[in-house]
C-alpha positions in Angstrom: -13.1 13.5 2.1 -15.0 11.1 4.4 -18.2 13.1 4.1 -17.8 13.1 0.3 -17.4 9.3 0.3 -20.5 9.0 2.5 -22.5 11.2 0.2 -21.4 9.2 -2.9 -22.3 6.0 -1.1 -25.9 7.3 -0.5 -26.2 8.5 -4.0 -25.2 5.2 -5.5 -27.4 3.1 -3.1 -30.4 5.2 -4.1 -29.5 5.1 -7.8 -31.0 2.6 -10.2 -27.9 2.7 -12.2 -25.8 0.8 -9.6 -28.4 -2.0 -9.3 -28.7 -2.3 -13.1 -25.0 -2.7 -13.3 -24.8 -5.3 -10.6 -27.8 -7.1 -12.1 -25.9 -7.2 -15.5 -22.8 -8.6 -13.8 -24.9 -11.3 -12.2 -26.7 -12.1 -15.4 -23.6 -12.4 -17.6 -22.3 -15.7 -16.0 -25.8 -17.2 -16.1 -26.1 -16.5 -19.8 -22.6 -17.8 -20.5 -23.0 -21.0 -18.7 -26.2 -21.8 -20.4 -24.7 -20.9 -23.8 -21.6 -23.1 -23.0 -23.8 -26.0 -21.9 -25.9 -25.8 -25.1 -22.7 -25.8 -27.2 -21.4 -28.9 -25.4 -24.7 -30.7 -26.2 -23.9 -30.1 -29.8 -20.5 -31.6 -29.6 -18.4 -28.5 -28.9 -15.5 -29.1 -26.5 -14.7 -26.2 -24.3 -11.0 -25.3 -24.6 -9.1 -23.4 -21.8 -7.2 -21.1 -24.2 -10.2 -20.1 -26.2 -13.1 -20.2 -23.7 -11.1 -19.4 -20.6 -13.9 -20.5 -18.3 -14.7 -24.2 -18.7 -15.5 -25.3 -15.1 -15.9 -23.9 -11.6 -12.2 -23.7 -10.9 -11.6 -21.5 -14.0 -14.5 -19.3 -13.0 -11.9 -17.0 -11.4 -11.1 -15.9 -14.9 -14.7 -14.7 -15.5 -13.8 -11.0 -15.4 -11.0 -11.5 -17.9 -13.3 -13.6 -20.2 -15.8 -10.7 -20.2 -13.4 -7.9 -20.0 -14.8 -6.0 -23.0 -18.3 -6.1 -21.7 -17.2 -5.3 -18.2 -15.4 -2.2 -19.4 -18.2 -0.9 -21.6 -20.7 -1.3 -18.7 -18.5 0.4 -16.2 -17.5 3.1 -18.6 -21.2 4.0 -18.8 -21.6 4.0 -15.0 -18.6 6.3 -14.6 -19.8 8.7 -17.2 -23.2 9.1 -15.6 -22.0 9.0 -12.0 -19.5 11.8 -12.4 -21.0 14.0 -15.1 -24.4 14.2 -13.5 -22.6 16.3 -10.9 -21.6 18.7 -13.5 -24.8 18.8 -15.6 -27.1 19.1 -12.6 -24.8 21.6 -10.9 -24.5 19.6 -7.6 -20.7 19.8 -7.8 -21.0 23.4 -6.7 -22.5 22.4 -3.4 -19.4 20.4 -2.4 -17.0 23.0 -3.6 -18.8 25.9 -2.0 -18.4 24.4 1.5 -14.7 24.2 1.2 -14.1 20.8 -0.3 -11.0 20.8 -2.4 -11.1 19.7 -6.0 -8.5 17.0 -5.3 -10.6 15.6 -2.5 -13.7 15.6 -4.7 -11.8 13.8 -7.5 -10.3 11.2 -5.2 -13.7 10.6 -3.5 -15.2 9.8 -6.9 -12.3 7.5 -7.8 -12.4 5.6 -4.5 -16.1 5.2 -4.7 -15.9 3.8 -8.2 -13.0 1.6 -7.2 -15.1 0.0 -4.5 -18.1 -0.4 -6.9 -15.7 -2.1 -9.4 -14.4 -4.5 -6.8 -17.9 -5.5 -5.8 -19.0 -5.9 -9.4 -15.9 -8.0 -10.2 -16.4 -10.2 -7.1 -20.1 -10.7 -8.0 -19.3 -11.7 -11.6 -16.5 -14.1 -10.4 -18.7 -15.6 -7.7 -21.5 -16.3 -10.2 -19.0 -17.7 -12.8 -17.7 -20.2 -10.2 -21.1 -21.2 -8.9 -22.8 -21.5 -12.3 -20.0 -23.4 -14.0 -19.6 -25.7 -11.0 -23.3 -26.6 -11.2 -23.2 -27.4 -15.0 -19.6 -28.6 -15.4 -18.3 -29.4 -11.9 -15.6 -27.5 -10.0 -12.8 -29.5 -11.7 -9.3 -28.2 -11.7 -6.9 -26.1 -13.8 -4.1 -27.8 -15.7 -0.6 -26.8 -14.3 -2.0 -25.1 -11.2 -0.8 -26.8 -8.1 -1.8 -24.2 -5.4 -5.2 -23.2 -6.6 -6.2 -20.8 -3.8 -3.1 -18.8 -4.0 -3.3 -18.7 -7.8 -7.0 -17.7 -7.6 -6.3 -14.8 -5.3 -3.3 -13.5 -7.3 -5.2 -13.8 -10.5 -8.3 -12.1 -9.3 -6.3 -9.2 -7.8 -4.2 -8.8 -11.0 -7.3 -8.8 -13.3 -9.1 -6.4 -10.9 -6.2 -3.9 -11.0 -6.1 -4.1 -14.8 -9.8 -3.2 -14.8 -9.3 -0.5 -12.2 -6.5 1.1 -14.3 -9.1 1.6 -17.0 -11.7 2.9 -14.5 -9.1 5.5 -13.6 -8.8 6.5 -17.3 -12.7 6.7 -17.5 -12.7 9.0 -14.4 -10.0 11.2 -16.0 -12.0 11.5 -19.3 -15.2 12.3 -17.4 -13.7 15.1 -15.4 -12.1 16.6 -18.5 -15.3 16.4 -20.7 -17.8 17.3 -17.9 -20.6 16.0 -20.1 -22.4 12.6 -20.0 -22.7 12.0 -23.7 -19.3 13.3 -24.7 -17.7 11.3 -21.9 -19.5 8.1 -22.8 -18.3 8.4 -26.4 -14.7 9.1 -25.5 -14.7 6.3 -22.9 -16.0 3.8 -25.4 -13.6 5.0 -28.1 -10.8 4.5 -25.6 -11.9 0.9 -25.0 -12.0 0.2 -28.7 -8.5 1.7 -28.9 -7.0 -0.6 -26.3 -8.7 -3.6 -27.9 -7.3 -3.0 -31.3 -4.0 -1.2 -30.4 -2.0 -4.3 -29.5 -2.7 -6.0 -32.9 -1.6 -2.8 -34.7 1.5 -2.2 -32.6 2.8 -5.7 -32.9 3.1 -5.3 -36.7 6.1 -3.1 -36.4 9.3 -4.0 -34.5 9.7 -0.3 -33.6 6.4 -0.2 -31.7 6.2 -3.7 -30.1 7.8 -2.4 -26.9 4.6 -0.4 -26.3 2.6 -3.6 -26.0 3.8 -4.2 -22.5 2.5 -0.7 -21.4 -1.1 -1.2 -22.5 -3.6 -2.9 -20.2 -5.5 -4.1 -23.2 -2.6 -6.3 -24.1 -3.1 -8.3 -20.9 -6.9 -8.1 -20.6 -7.8 -9.1 -24.2 -4.8 -11.2 -25.3 -3.8 -13.1 -22.2 -5.2 -16.4 -20.9 -3.8 -16.0 -17.4 -3.1 -19.7 -17.2 0.3 -20.2 -18.8 3.4 -20.2 -16.6 5.0 -17.4 -18.6 1.8 -15.3 -18.2 1.5 -16.0 -14.5 5.2 -15.0 -14.1 4.2 -11.6 -15.5 1.6 -10.8 -12.9 3.9 -8.4 -11.1 4.5 -6.5 -14.4 0.8 -6.3 -15.0 0.2 -4.9 -11.5 3.0 -2.3 -12.1 1.5 -1.2 -15.4 -1.9 -0.9 -13.8 -0.6 1.2 -10.9 1.3 3.5 -13.2 -1.8 3.9 -15.4 -3.8 4.8 -12.3 -1.2 7.3 -11.0 -0.7 9.0 -14.4 -4.3 9.2 -15.4 -5.3 10.5 -11.9 -2.6 13.2 -12.1 -3.8 14.3 -15.5 -7.4 14.3 -14.4 -6.7 16.4 -11.3 -4.5 18.8 -13.3 -7.3 19.6 -15.8 -10.1 19.6 -13.1 -8.3 22.2 -11.0 -8.0 24.5 -14.0 -11.5 24.1 -15.3 -14.4 26.5 -14.8 -17.4 25.1 -13.0 -20.5 26.8 -14.3 
């Protein structure tokens, strides 16, 4: 699997797609801070609950603030990165020299997990720097130990994003087509965006809210004591999503025909 990881690393470094994605993740904070600054010049007061990021300290919530855009961009990267192997036939090269399908699957997953980590770190770093320049570093209400909070929050949000990356990988290995995978990945994102609001309408389905990563990514501010106390649960849901989706993806990949 080490050779597969090394090969994926070289493919990504030589690919324009990776640099476009990282460029977008660096541009988003710059655009947002300028937009927020213009709003404040017109009398708008940034609110922590609504805007999430209002100064440098709250920049650690940058990935959560942009979770929809982050997922749509990464879904596109996953779809192209994995399904190019199928459509160009290069997957046969790895399998023909004795690489197992499980190793191939995990190599793609690990590579994309690292890319996701780098992208999230980049976005968070620029959010903190940009908002510190325009609004000062400041502080976060109710947070006494900022560094510990920042680390726990970033890791929790990263795992929530990574859980969805695992689902994108599963869908891509099942569809084996860039266009089809892209459509289903984006439909999945729309599903987890709107599912919480639909599920909460019925008492019989409300328990499902706690098992959907979208509930936390799109409807949590990550700043309230009750929400911070649920970080371990968010991590558990993320890990379960990764395990289940990976198991399903490997199951179908092992039984698929590679033409």
